[in-house]
Short mmCIF file of C-alpha atoms in Angstrom, two decimals:
data_model
loop_
_atom_site.label_atom_id
_atom_site.label_comp_id
_atom_site.label_asym_id
_atom_site.label_seq_id
_atom_site.Cartn_x
_atom_site.Cartn_y
_atom_site.Cartn_z
CA UNK A 200 14.85 -38.34 4.39
CA UNK A 201 11.31 -36.67 5.24
CA UNK A 202 8.39 -38.06 3.29
CA UNK A 203 5.46 -34.95 2.82
CA UNK A 204 2.37 -34.81 1.51
CA UNK A 205 0.88 -31.50 0.98
CA UNK A 206 -3.24 -30.89 1.67
CA UNK A 207 -4.40 -28.11 -0.68
CA UNK A 208 -2.06 -25.82 -2.84
CA UNK A 209 -2.99 -22.01 -2.71
CA UNK A 210 0.12 -19.63 -2.57
CA UNK A 211 1.76 -20.67 0.71
CA UNK A 212 1.46 -24.52 -0.49
CA UNK A 213 2.56 -23.98 -3.54
CA UNK A 214 5.62 -21.65 -2.97
CA UNK A 215 6.54 -24.21 -0.01
CA UNK A 216 6.26 -26.99 -2.31
CA UNK A 217 8.51 -25.46 -5.10
CA UNK A 218 11.25 -24.98 -2.29
CA UNK A 219 11.27 -28.44 -0.60
CA UNK A 220 10.98 -30.47 -3.03
CA UNK A 221 14.57 -28.99 -4.09
CA UNK A 222 15.90 -30.38 -0.99
CA UNK A 223 17.37 -33.69 -1.36
CA UNK A 224 16.42 -34.51 2.36
CA UNK A 225 12.77 -34.28 1.36
CA UNK A 226 10.34 -36.23 -0.94
CA UNK A 227 7.07 -34.80 -1.56
CA UNK A 228 4.90 -37.87 -1.92
CA UNK A 229 2.01 -36.35 -3.03
CA UNK A 230 -0.06 -33.29 -3.63
CA UNK A 231 -3.61 -33.53 -2.64
CA UNK A 232 -6.02 -31.08 -4.00
CA UNK A 233 -10.09 -30.60 -4.03
CA UNK A 234 -9.51 -29.45 -7.74
CA UNK A 235 -7.30 -30.63 -10.64
CA UNK A 236 -3.76 -28.86 -10.84
CA UNK A 237 -2.10 -29.28 -13.71
CA UNK A 238 1.92 -29.75 -12.37
CA UNK A 239 4.04 -27.74 -15.20
CA UNK A 240 7.94 -28.84 -15.53
CA UNK A 241 9.84 -29.86 -13.28
CA UNK A 242 7.31 -30.94 -11.27
CA UNK A 243 5.50 -33.06 -13.86
CA UNK A 244 6.25 -36.22 -12.16
CA UNK A 245 4.63 -35.28 -8.89
CA UNK A 246 1.59 -37.30 -7.71
CA UNK A 247 -1.56 -36.09 -7.43
CA UNK A 248 -5.11 -36.90 -6.08
CA UNK A 249 -7.99 -34.78 -5.76
CA UNK A 250 -9.67 -38.18 -3.59
CA UNK A 251 -9.32 -37.53 0.26
CA UNK A 252 -9.40 -41.40 0.28
CA UNK A 253 -6.28 -41.91 -1.58
CA UNK A 254 -3.77 -40.07 -0.29
CA UNK A 255 -0.54 -41.49 0.52
CA UNK A 256 1.54 -42.22 3.78
CA UNK A 257 3.92 -39.63 4.70
CA UNK A 258 5.62 -38.70 7.87
CA UNK A 259 4.24 -35.14 7.56
CA UNK A 260 0.92 -33.51 5.83
CA UNK A 261 0.85 -29.90 5.38
CA UNK A 262 -2.76 -28.41 5.04
CA UNK A 263 -2.78 -25.00 3.36
CA UNK A 264 -6.38 -24.23 2.72
CA UNK A 265 -8.26 -21.30 3.71
CA UNK A 266 -8.18 -20.60 7.53
CA UNK A 267 -12.22 -21.42 8.13
CA UNK A 268 -12.12 -24.73 6.07
CA UNK A 269 -8.79 -26.14 8.25
CA UNK A 270 -10.92 -27.63 11.29
CA UNK A 271 -13.54 -29.37 9.25
CA UNK A 272 -11.02 -30.75 6.81
CA UNK A 273 -8.58 -31.80 9.37
CA UNK A 274 -11.63 -33.41 10.83
CA UNK A 275 -12.12 -35.25 7.24
CA UNK A 276 -8.58 -36.86 6.87
CA UNK A 277 -9.74 -40.63 6.83
CA UNK A 278 -5.85 -41.66 8.86
CA UNK A 279 -5.18 -41.96 12.23
CA UNK A 280 -2.08 -40.77 14.90
CA UNK A 281 -0.26 -39.34 11.68
CA UNK A 282 1.55 -35.69 12.34
CA UNK A 283 -0.76 -32.87 10.17
CA UNK A 284 0.30 -29.55 10.60
CA UNK A 285 -1.28 -25.93 8.74
CA UNK A 286 0.51 -23.00 7.66
CA UNK A 287 -2.05 -20.25 8.49
CA UNK A 288 -0.36 -17.88 10.99
CA UNK A 289 -4.24 -16.82 12.57
CA UNK A 290 -5.60 -19.80 13.36
CA UNK A 291 -4.50 -22.17 16.55
CA UNK A 292 -3.05 -25.62 16.60
CA UNK A 293 -6.05 -26.87 18.62
CA UNK A 294 -8.20 -26.01 15.33
CA UNK A 295 -6.70 -29.45 13.92
CA UNK A 296 -8.78 -32.47 14.81
CA UNK A 297 -6.99 -34.82 17.22
CA UNK A 298 -7.64 -37.72 15.29
CA UNK A 299 -3.96 -37.00 14.23
CA UNK A 300 -0.83 -35.73 16.18
CA UNK A 301 -1.17 -32.00 15.33
CA UNK A 302 1.64 -28.96 14.38
CA UNK A 303 2.07 -26.02 13.01
CA UNK A 304 4.71 -25.00 9.96
CA UNK A 305 4.00 -20.88 9.46
CA UNK A 306 5.95 -19.42 7.34
CA UNK A 307 5.73 -15.60 8.01
CA UNK A 308 5.73 -14.28 4.55
CA UNK A 309 3.20 -12.75 1.87
CA UNK A 310 3.24 -15.34 -0.96
CA UNK A 311 1.90 -14.58 -4.69
CA UNK A 312 1.96 -16.96 -7.23
CA UNK A 313 3.75 -14.54 -9.52
CA UNK A 314 6.70 -14.25 -7.49
CA UNK A 315 9.27 -16.95 -6.29
CA UNK A 316 11.11 -16.05 -2.55
CA UNK A 317 14.00 -17.37 -1.22
CA UNK A 318 13.30 -18.68 1.99
CA UNK A 319 16.30 -18.82 3.84
CA UNK A 320 15.48 -15.81 5.55
CA UNK A 321 11.84 -16.20 5.92
CA UNK A 322 10.90 -17.21 9.99
CA UNK A 323 9.33 -20.33 10.35
CA UNK A 324 6.84 -20.94 12.95
CA UNK A 325 6.86 -24.28 14.40
CA UNK A 326 4.75 -25.78 17.32
CA UNK A 327 3.62 -29.28 18.08
CA UNK A 328 2.15 -31.49 20.79
CA UNK A 329 5.30 -33.23 21.34
CA UNK A 330 9.07 -32.86 21.50
CA UNK A 331 9.59 -35.43 18.67
CA UNK A 332 7.48 -34.12 15.97
CA UNK A 333 8.42 -30.46 17.33
CA UNK A 334 12.09 -32.04 16.20
CA UNK A 335 10.77 -33.41 12.51
CA UNK A 336 9.07 -30.00 11.50
CA UNK A 337 12.30 -28.18 12.83
CA UNK A 338 14.64 -30.27 10.71
CA UNK A 339 12.02 -29.50 7.76
CA UNK A 340 11.98 -25.80 8.49
CA UNK A 341 15.94 -26.75 8.86
CA UNK A 342 16.20 -27.88 5.29
CA UNK A 343 14.95 -24.34 3.63
CA UNK A 344 15.50 -21.23 6.16
CA UNK A 345 17.74 -20.03 8.66
CA UNK A 346 15.21 -19.08 11.39
CA UNK A 347 12.74 -21.49 12.47
CA UNK A 348 11.30 -20.76 15.84
CA UNK A 349 9.49 -22.70 18.34
CA UNK A 350 6.42 -19.87 18.99
CA UNK A 351 2.95 -20.73 20.72
CA UNK A 352 -0.58 -20.24 19.31
CA UNK A 353 -1.25 -17.86 21.72
CA UNK A 354 2.26 -15.63 20.57
CA UNK A 355 1.67 -16.31 17.07
CA UNK A 356 -1.87 -14.82 17.20
CA UNK A 357 0.25 -11.94 17.97
CA UNK A 358 2.45 -12.38 15.49
CA UNK A 359 -0.15 -12.64 12.89
CA UNK A 360 -1.97 -9.34 14.25
CA UNK A 361 1.40 -7.67 13.85
CA UNK A 362 1.99 -8.80 10.54
CA UNK A 363 -1.64 -7.65 9.39
CA UNK A 364 -0.32 -3.71 10.52
CA UNK A 365 2.61 -4.16 8.31
CA UNK A 366 1.58 -6.06 5.23
CA UNK A 367 -2.21 -5.43 4.90
CA UNK A 368 -2.45 -2.37 6.20
CA UNK A 369 1.18 -0.79 4.83
CA UNK A 370 -0.01 -2.31 1.38
CA UNK A 371 -3.36 -0.08 1.95
CA UNK A 372 -1.62 2.92 2.54
CA UNK A 373 0.38 2.25 -0.91
CA UNK A 374 -3.00 2.00 -2.91
CA UNK A 375 -4.25 5.17 -1.00
CA UNK A 376 -1.07 6.61 -2.46
CA UNK A 377 -1.32 5.80 -5.81
CA UNK A 378 -5.07 6.77 -5.98
CA UNK A 379 -3.70 10.49 -5.04
CA UNK A 380 -1.20 9.85 -7.60
CA UNK A 381 -3.52 8.93 -10.15
CA UNK A 382 -5.40 12.16 -9.83
CA UNK A 383 -2.76 14.22 -10.59
CA UNK A 384 -1.65 11.99 -13.72
CA UNK A 385 0.98 11.09 -11.87
CA UNK A 386 2.84 7.74 -12.11
CA UNK A 387 3.10 5.46 -8.92
CA UNK A 388 6.67 4.48 -9.93
CA UNK A 389 7.82 8.25 -8.58
CA UNK A 390 6.73 6.73 -4.73
CA UNK A 391 8.70 3.02 -5.47
CA UNK A 392 12.12 4.07 -4.21
CA UNK A 393 10.95 5.84 -0.95
CA UNK A 394 8.52 2.63 -0.12
CA UNK A 395 11.56 0.35 -0.79
CA UNK A 396 13.89 2.77 1.44
CA UNK A 397 11.15 2.95 4.42
CA UNK A 398 11.34 -0.37 4.39
CA UNK A 399 14.68 -1.09 4.14
CA UNK A 400 15.71 1.93 6.90
CA UNK A 401 14.13 -0.06 10.03
CA UNK A 402 17.07 -3.03 8.90
CA UNK A 403 19.32 -1.13 10.93
CA UNK A 404 17.10 1.78 12.81
CA UNK A 405 14.26 1.28 15.25
CA UNK A 406 10.86 2.27 13.64
CA UNK A 407 10.98 4.98 16.14
CA UNK A 408 14.15 6.23 15.15
CA UNK A 409 13.24 6.24 11.55
CA UNK A 410 10.45 7.77 12.33
CA UNK A 411 9.86 11.26 10.36
CA UNK A 412 7.53 13.55 8.92
CA UNK A 413 4.94 17.01 9.87
CA UNK A 414 2.77 15.03 12.44
CA UNK A 415 5.70 14.43 15.27
CA UNK A 416 7.47 17.77 13.99
CA UNK A 417 4.06 19.24 15.10
CA UNK A 418 3.86 21.15 11.88
CA UNK A 419 0.57 22.75 11.91
CA UNK A 420 0.88 24.37 8.77
CA UNK A 421 1.62 21.40 6.29
CA UNK A 422 -1.10 19.12 8.57
CA UNK A 423 -3.29 21.92 7.73
CA UNK A 424 -2.38 22.22 3.92
CA UNK A 425 -2.62 18.34 3.76
CA UNK A 426 -6.29 18.04 5.55
CA UNK A 427 -7.44 20.77 3.18
CA UNK A 428 -5.71 18.96 -0.05
CA UNK A 429 -8.40 15.97 1.46
CA UNK A 430 -11.34 17.98 2.06
CA UNK A 431 -13.46 15.74 0.13
CA UNK A 432 -11.08 12.41 0.14
CA UNK A 433 -12.37 9.23 1.98
CA UNK A 434 -8.80 9.28 3.33
CA UNK A 435 -8.87 12.31 5.29
CA UNK A 436 -10.23 10.05 8.53
CA UNK A 437 -7.09 7.98 7.81
CA UNK A 438 -4.67 10.75 7.68
CA UNK A 439 -6.42 12.54 11.12
CA UNK A 440 -6.25 9.04 13.00
CA UNK A 441 -2.27 8.45 11.81
CA UNK A 442 -1.74 12.32 12.75
CA UNK A 443 -3.57 12.22 16.27
CA UNK A 444 -1.77 9.23 17.18
CA UNK A 445 1.95 9.87 16.13
CA UNK A 446 1.48 13.56 18.00
CA UNK A 447 0.39 11.33 21.22
CA UNK A 448 3.29 8.66 20.67
CA UNK A 449 5.66 11.26 19.72
CA UNK A 450 4.50 13.92 22.32
CA UNK A 451 5.61 11.83 25.38
CA UNK A 452 8.49 11.33 24.47
CA UNK A 453 9.78 14.62 23.56
CA UNK W 793 30.69 23.39 -14.61
CA UNK W 794 27.92 24.25 -12.64
CA UNK W 795 28.90 25.85 -9.17
CA UNK W 796 26.78 25.03 -5.87
CA UNK W 797 26.07 26.79 -2.73
CA UNK W 798 24.26 24.82 -0.11
CA UNK W 799 22.37 26.97 2.91
CA UNK W 800 21.75 24.88 5.38
CA UNK W 801 22.89 21.52 6.15
CA UNK W 802 20.19 18.52 7.39
CA UNK W 803 19.18 15.15 6.21
CA UNK W 804 18.81 16.41 3.01
CA UNK W 805 21.73 19.00 1.65
CA UNK W 806 23.95 16.72 3.33
CA UNK W 807 23.32 13.59 1.56
CA UNK W 808 22.93 15.99 -1.21
CA UNK W 809 26.14 17.31 -1.12
CA UNK W 810 27.91 14.17 -0.71
CA UNK W 811 26.27 12.64 -4.49
CA UNK W 812 26.78 16.12 -5.95
CA UNK W 813 30.53 16.84 -4.83
CA UNK W 814 31.51 13.29 -6.47
CA UNK W 815 30.76 14.61 -9.95
CA UNK W 816 33.11 16.14 -12.38
CA UNK W 817 30.65 18.25 -13.36
CA UNK W 818 29.77 19.90 -10.20
CA UNK W 819 32.09 22.51 -7.90
CA UNK W 820 30.82 22.57 -4.54
CA UNK W 821 31.35 26.14 -3.90
CA UNK W 822 30.73 26.04 -0.06
CA UNK W 823 28.47 25.39 2.53
CA UNK W 824 26.24 27.77 4.31
CA UNK W 825 24.99 26.34 7.95
CA UNK W 826 23.34 28.70 11.14
CA UNK W 827 25.93 26.43 13.23
CA UNK W 828 29.15 25.45 12.39
CA UNK W 829 29.68 22.08 11.11
CA UNK W 830 32.86 19.69 11.30
CA UNK W 831 33.61 18.49 8.35
CA UNK W 832 35.49 14.88 7.46
CA UNK W 833 37.27 13.71 5.40
CA UNK W 834 37.25 13.81 2.57
CA UNK W 835 34.96 17.16 2.77
CA UNK W 836 37.82 18.96 4.94
CA UNK W 837 38.69 20.98 1.59
CA UNK W 838 35.21 22.55 1.25
CA UNK W 839 34.92 25.76 2.55
CA UNK W 840 32.35 26.51 5.17
CA UNK W 841 30.32 29.51 6.62
CA UNK W 842 28.07 30.65 9.14
CA UNK W 843 27.82 34.44 8.05
CA UNK W 844 25.22 35.11 5.36
CA UNK W 845 26.95 38.30 4.22
CA UNK W 846 29.75 35.92 3.06
CA UNK W 847 28.07 33.55 0.98
CA UNK W 848 30.14 33.15 -2.13
CA UNK W 849 28.99 33.52 -5.94
CA UNK W 850 27.38 30.27 -7.48
CA UNK W 851 25.55 29.16 -10.60
CA UNK W 852 22.70 27.22 -8.20
CA UNK W 853 22.01 28.15 -4.23
CA UNK W 854 20.38 25.25 -2.69
CA UNK W 855 18.04 25.67 0.88
CA UNK W 856 17.93 22.98 2.53
CA UNK W 857 16.15 23.77 5.85
CA UNK W 858 13.25 23.42 7.90
CA UNK W 859 10.09 24.21 5.73
CA UNK W 860 8.44 26.89 8.16
CA UNK W 861 11.84 28.92 8.05
CA UNK W 862 12.14 28.71 4.10
CA UNK W 863 10.23 31.94 3.48
CA UNK W 864 12.42 33.95 5.65
CA UNK W 865 15.52 32.79 5.63
CA UNK W 866 15.36 33.29 1.57
CA UNK W 867 14.38 36.85 2.09
CA UNK W 868 17.53 36.95 3.85
CA UNK W 869 19.97 36.27 1.58
CA UNK W 870 21.85 39.31 0.43
CA UNK W 871 22.07 39.35 -3.06
CA UNK W 872 19.71 39.04 -6.23
CA UNK W 873 18.73 37.76 -9.38
CA UNK W 874 20.09 34.66 -8.71
CA UNK W 875 18.76 31.04 -8.75
CA UNK W 876 18.06 29.83 -5.60
CA UNK W 877 15.86 26.61 -4.95
CA UNK W 878 14.97 24.93 -2.23
CA UNK W 879 14.11 20.89 -1.19
CA UNK W 880 11.00 20.44 0.61
CA UNK W 881 7.82 18.46 -1.06
CA UNK W 882 5.48 20.04 0.72
CA UNK W 883 6.41 24.27 0.57
CA UNK W 884 5.25 25.68 -2.83
CA UNK W 885 7.78 27.89 -4.83
CA UNK W 886 6.05 30.84 -4.60
CA UNK W 887 7.09 30.45 -0.73
CA UNK W 888 10.84 31.48 -1.77
CA UNK W 889 11.31 35.62 -1.94
CA UNK W 890 11.01 37.11 -5.30
CA UNK W 891 14.19 38.65 -4.73
CA UNK W 892 16.13 36.13 -6.63
CA UNK W 893 14.76 33.30 -9.60
CA UNK W 894 13.20 30.76 -8.21
CA UNK W 895 13.02 26.67 -8.14
CA UNK W 896 12.74 23.47 -6.66
CA UNK W 897 14.87 20.95 -6.77
CA UNK W 898 13.16 17.99 -4.82
CA UNK W 899 14.46 14.28 -4.23
CA UNK W 900 11.92 12.32 -3.10
CA UNK W 901 13.32 9.79 -0.50
CA UNK W 902 13.66 9.65 2.88
CA UNK W 903 16.90 10.69 4.44
CA UNK W 904 19.08 9.79 7.32
CA UNK W 905 22.66 10.82 8.45
CA UNK W 906 23.18 7.09 8.70
CA UNK W 907 22.58 6.17 5.28
CA UNK W 908 24.28 6.67 2.20
CA UNK W 909 21.92 6.32 -0.73
CA UNK W 910 22.38 5.99 -4.45
CA UNK W 911 20.39 8.57 -5.78
CA UNK W 912 20.42 7.36 -9.47
CA UNK W 913 16.89 5.87 -9.22
CA UNK W 914 15.59 8.42 -6.77
CA UNK W 915 13.21 10.68 -8.54
CA UNK W 916 14.27 14.58 -8.44
CA UNK W 917 11.46 16.91 -8.83
CA UNK W 918 12.50 20.00 -10.38
CA UNK W 919 10.51 23.59 -11.24
CA UNK W 920 11.43 27.05 -11.89
CA UNK W 921 10.34 30.04 -13.41
CA UNK W 922 12.04 29.86 -16.60
CA UNK W 923 13.15 27.74 -19.13
CA UNK W 924 16.78 28.31 -18.98
CA UNK W 925 17.01 27.46 -15.32
CA UNK W 926 14.82 24.64 -15.08
CA UNK W 927 17.37 23.31 -17.81
CA UNK W 928 20.00 23.88 -15.33
CA UNK W 929 18.18 22.01 -12.65
CA UNK W 930 17.96 19.12 -14.65
CA UNK W 931 21.10 19.21 -16.19
CA UNK W 932 22.30 19.08 -11.98
CA UNK W 933 19.44 16.56 -11.47
CA UNK W 934 20.76 13.91 -14.09
CA UNK W 935 24.67 14.29 -12.85
CA UNK W 936 23.20 12.21 -9.86
CA UNK W 937 19.84 10.69 -10.74
CA UNK W 938 18.32 8.91 -14.14
CA UNK W 939 14.91 10.03 -13.32
CA UNK W 940 14.97 14.18 -13.19
CA UNK W 941 11.02 14.96 -13.55
CA UNK W 942 9.39 18.37 -13.97
CA UNK W 943 6.64 18.79 -11.60
CA UNK W 944 4.70 21.92 -10.82
CA UNK W 945 3.79 22.95 -7.37
CA UNK W 946 0.28 21.98 -7.49
CA UNK W 947 1.16 18.66 -8.46
CA UNK W 948 4.30 18.41 -5.98
CA UNK W 949 1.71 18.89 -3.03
CA UNK W 950 0.36 15.79 -4.08
CA UNK W 951 3.02 13.81 -4.46
CA UNK W 952 4.20 15.14 -0.89
CA UNK W 953 1.02 13.94 0.71
CA UNK W 954 0.89 10.46 -0.64
CA UNK W 955 4.67 10.58 0.36
CA UNK W 956 3.43 11.04 4.25
CA UNK W 957 1.10 8.16 3.38
CA UNK W 958 3.77 5.45 2.00
CA UNK W 959 6.21 6.95 4.34
CA UNK W 960 5.27 8.47 7.87
CA UNK W 961 2.39 6.10 8.20
CA UNK W 962 3.87 2.95 7.08
CA UNK W 963 7.03 3.25 9.39
CA UNK W 964 4.37 3.94 12.49
CA UNK W 965 2.63 0.65 11.10
CA UNK W 966 6.01 -1.00 11.70
CA UNK W 967 6.59 0.88 15.29
CA UNK W 968 3.05 -0.15 16.27
CA UNK W 969 3.93 -3.66 14.86
CA UNK W 970 7.01 -3.35 16.99
CA UNK W 971 4.85 -2.76 20.21
CA UNK W 972 2.80 -5.63 20.11
CA UNK W 973 5.85 -8.06 19.46
CA UNK W 974 7.57 -6.35 22.18
CA UNK W 975 4.89 -7.37 24.29
CA UNK W 976 5.02 -10.58 23.79
CA UNK W 977 9.16 -10.77 23.92
CA UNK W 978 8.71 -11.50 20.26
CA UNK W 979 12.03 -10.18 18.15
CA UNK W 980 10.84 -7.63 15.96
CA UNK W 981 13.58 -8.93 13.35
CA UNK W 982 10.99 -11.64 12.68
CA UNK W 983 8.69 -9.30 10.78
CA UNK W 984 11.77 -7.55 8.68
CA UNK W 985 11.19 -10.12 5.69
CA UNK W 986 7.86 -9.57 5.60
CA UNK W 987 8.35 -5.68 5.60
CA UNK W 988 10.47 -5.77 2.70
CA UNK W 989 8.86 -8.36 0.95
CA UNK W 990 5.70 -6.22 0.94
CA UNK W 991 7.88 -3.46 -0.16
CA UNK W 992 9.11 -5.24 -2.94
CA UNK W 993 6.28 -7.10 -4.55
CA UNK W 994 4.32 -3.97 -5.70
CA UNK W 995 7.87 -3.01 -7.56
CA UNK W 996 5.65 -5.45 -10.20
CA UNK W 997 2.43 -6.31 -8.84
CA UNK W 998 0.01 -2.98 -8.24
CA UNK W 999 -0.88 -2.56 -4.72
CA UNK W 1000 -4.62 -3.18 -5.59
CA UNK W 1001 -3.67 -6.97 -6.62
CA UNK W 1002 -1.16 -7.55 -4.22
CA UNK W 1003 -3.68 -6.90 -1.50
CA UNK W 1004 -4.40 -9.52 1.30
CA UNK W 1005 -6.01 -10.48 4.30
CA UNK W 1006 -8.64 -10.43 6.24
CA UNK W 1007 -11.03 -7.31 6.04
CA UNK W 1008 -11.03 -8.22 2.18
CA UNK W 1009 -11.57 -12.22 2.41
CA UNK W 1010 -14.23 -10.89 4.35
CA UNK W 1011 -12.99 -12.93 6.98
CA UNK W 1012 -14.98 -12.06 10.00
CA UNK W 1013 -13.83 -14.83 12.87
CA UNK W 1014 -10.13 -13.28 12.16
CA UNK W 1015 -11.34 -9.83 12.94
CA UNK W 1016 -13.39 -10.15 15.53
CA UNK W 1017 -10.19 -12.74 16.93
CA UNK W 1018 -8.26 -8.99 15.95
CA UNK W 1019 -10.05 -6.59 17.71
CA UNK W 1020 -10.37 -8.85 21.09
CA UNK W 1021 -6.79 -9.01 21.14
CA UNK W 1022 -6.66 -5.34 21.03
CA UNK W 1023 -9.34 -4.79 23.32
CA UNK W 1024 -7.15 -2.33 25.51
CA UNK W 1025 -4.96 -1.27 23.06
CA UNK W 1026 -4.94 2.63 21.45
CA UNK W 1027 -4.24 0.87 18.01
CA UNK W 1028 -7.42 -0.73 18.10
CA UNK W 1029 -9.22 2.36 16.24
CA UNK W 1030 -6.51 2.09 13.47
CA UNK W 1031 -7.36 -1.40 12.97
CA UNK W 1032 -10.95 -0.51 12.86
CA UNK W 1033 -10.55 2.22 10.21
CA UNK W 1034 -8.31 0.49 8.05
CA UNK W 1035 -10.65 -3.31 8.38
CA UNK W 1036 -13.54 -0.70 7.47
CA UNK W 1037 -11.46 1.03 4.47
CA UNK W 1038 -10.40 -2.09 3.09
CA UNK W 1039 -13.59 -3.68 3.30
CA UNK W 1040 -15.76 -0.63 1.11
CA UNK W 1041 -12.89 -0.37 -1.09
CA UNK W 1042 -12.54 -4.03 -2.38
CA UNK W 1043 -16.11 -5.27 -1.38
CA UNK W 1044 -16.96 -2.35 -4.09
CA UNK W 1045 -14.44 -4.49 -6.14
CA UNK W 1046 -16.34 -7.62 -5.94
#
């Protein structure tokens, strides 16, 4: 049995809580959050506190709060020599206070309150200062995911950077396209099958092999037409930069 | 019964052929292609020609060839007053020769030889010079898709531009991230659940609501860290432009 306390209850921790609380091998001893949270069924029996001094004894403390608050908050915890981990992709293990044994439990996924996700395929990136803690985190991860991997803070920083490209920036491309369609009174729904297939395609095909479009065909006529359509648009710069990069990248390979 | 001849047999037409040939209401009379194609089972009985002068009589001729060849090729067809459509997002209906009745049959999707797609959810964008032809194209489209929509060449140009953003550019972001991971000897597989969830999320959530990341949080520390990681990378410019755009776009909304 692993006893867990959640410190903070944003998107990551609330999703982690929902899935970990279902496991026989796990007991969620308590949820701490700065602000009161009304726990709804079937979770109304999980103890809650908003008082740091009343945090209960546990095997693992999981911090899920904004990146820039992790360091100060971990310093403020009123206990010592416990295993305290955070769940952030972009913050190194060293940011945690060394009052406690430090670790990382980073589920590589985009979470929102609106969607319940199956954790089975979600990579859980773990890191710890000593072997025993690493094994404990692996055990915790394996109760919910088939893909628990040890990754150093240094590599995790790169992984997080790559995640920003495929998640934040990709979503912004969706946003741009929805605006282009809105101007023409066309529903964004038209693009959804394409968006889903673009993501599904690379399950079996490398992005390099999946790449298509006017830029890599060197289709100057279409590119010119697109630049004309974007004449007064703030998205013209992005179009130009992508086209230039694609030409350069695939031109080399021809 | 609608009789169809395919002119050209690239990714779009070969996928259209496979799905249309399954429909009781459709007969594929012939496939024309400049180069010989060996038809494999169960299609070995579909007539083939590489000779323009031997193209058979049909209700609809579907051109699926490179964009810049459509105009000249349609001019070279040795018949008149037939319904000739092309399948390209980026080419206007007017590019087709007016020797024949012109139309558009544009399935809005990314096709590859490696993947067989279900057409049911794929939007089919149709256009024609007269009502009767438009109805014929609608009938053809509705045998395979639940989403047949009439869209003018002008609007289709914008739709195609938006498709370039969500398909070509998004796939390039996948490519960039796979390179970032490769440098660290991390498998690209780690990002696949995130990529799929990013695309799935906007099924029910607008891209605007789904947007997350350091740029819209104005998280200067993380952005600085990322720019440092990209110090000698050719992708730094894209990171900077996205970050700037996201800040501007979401800053306004705060």
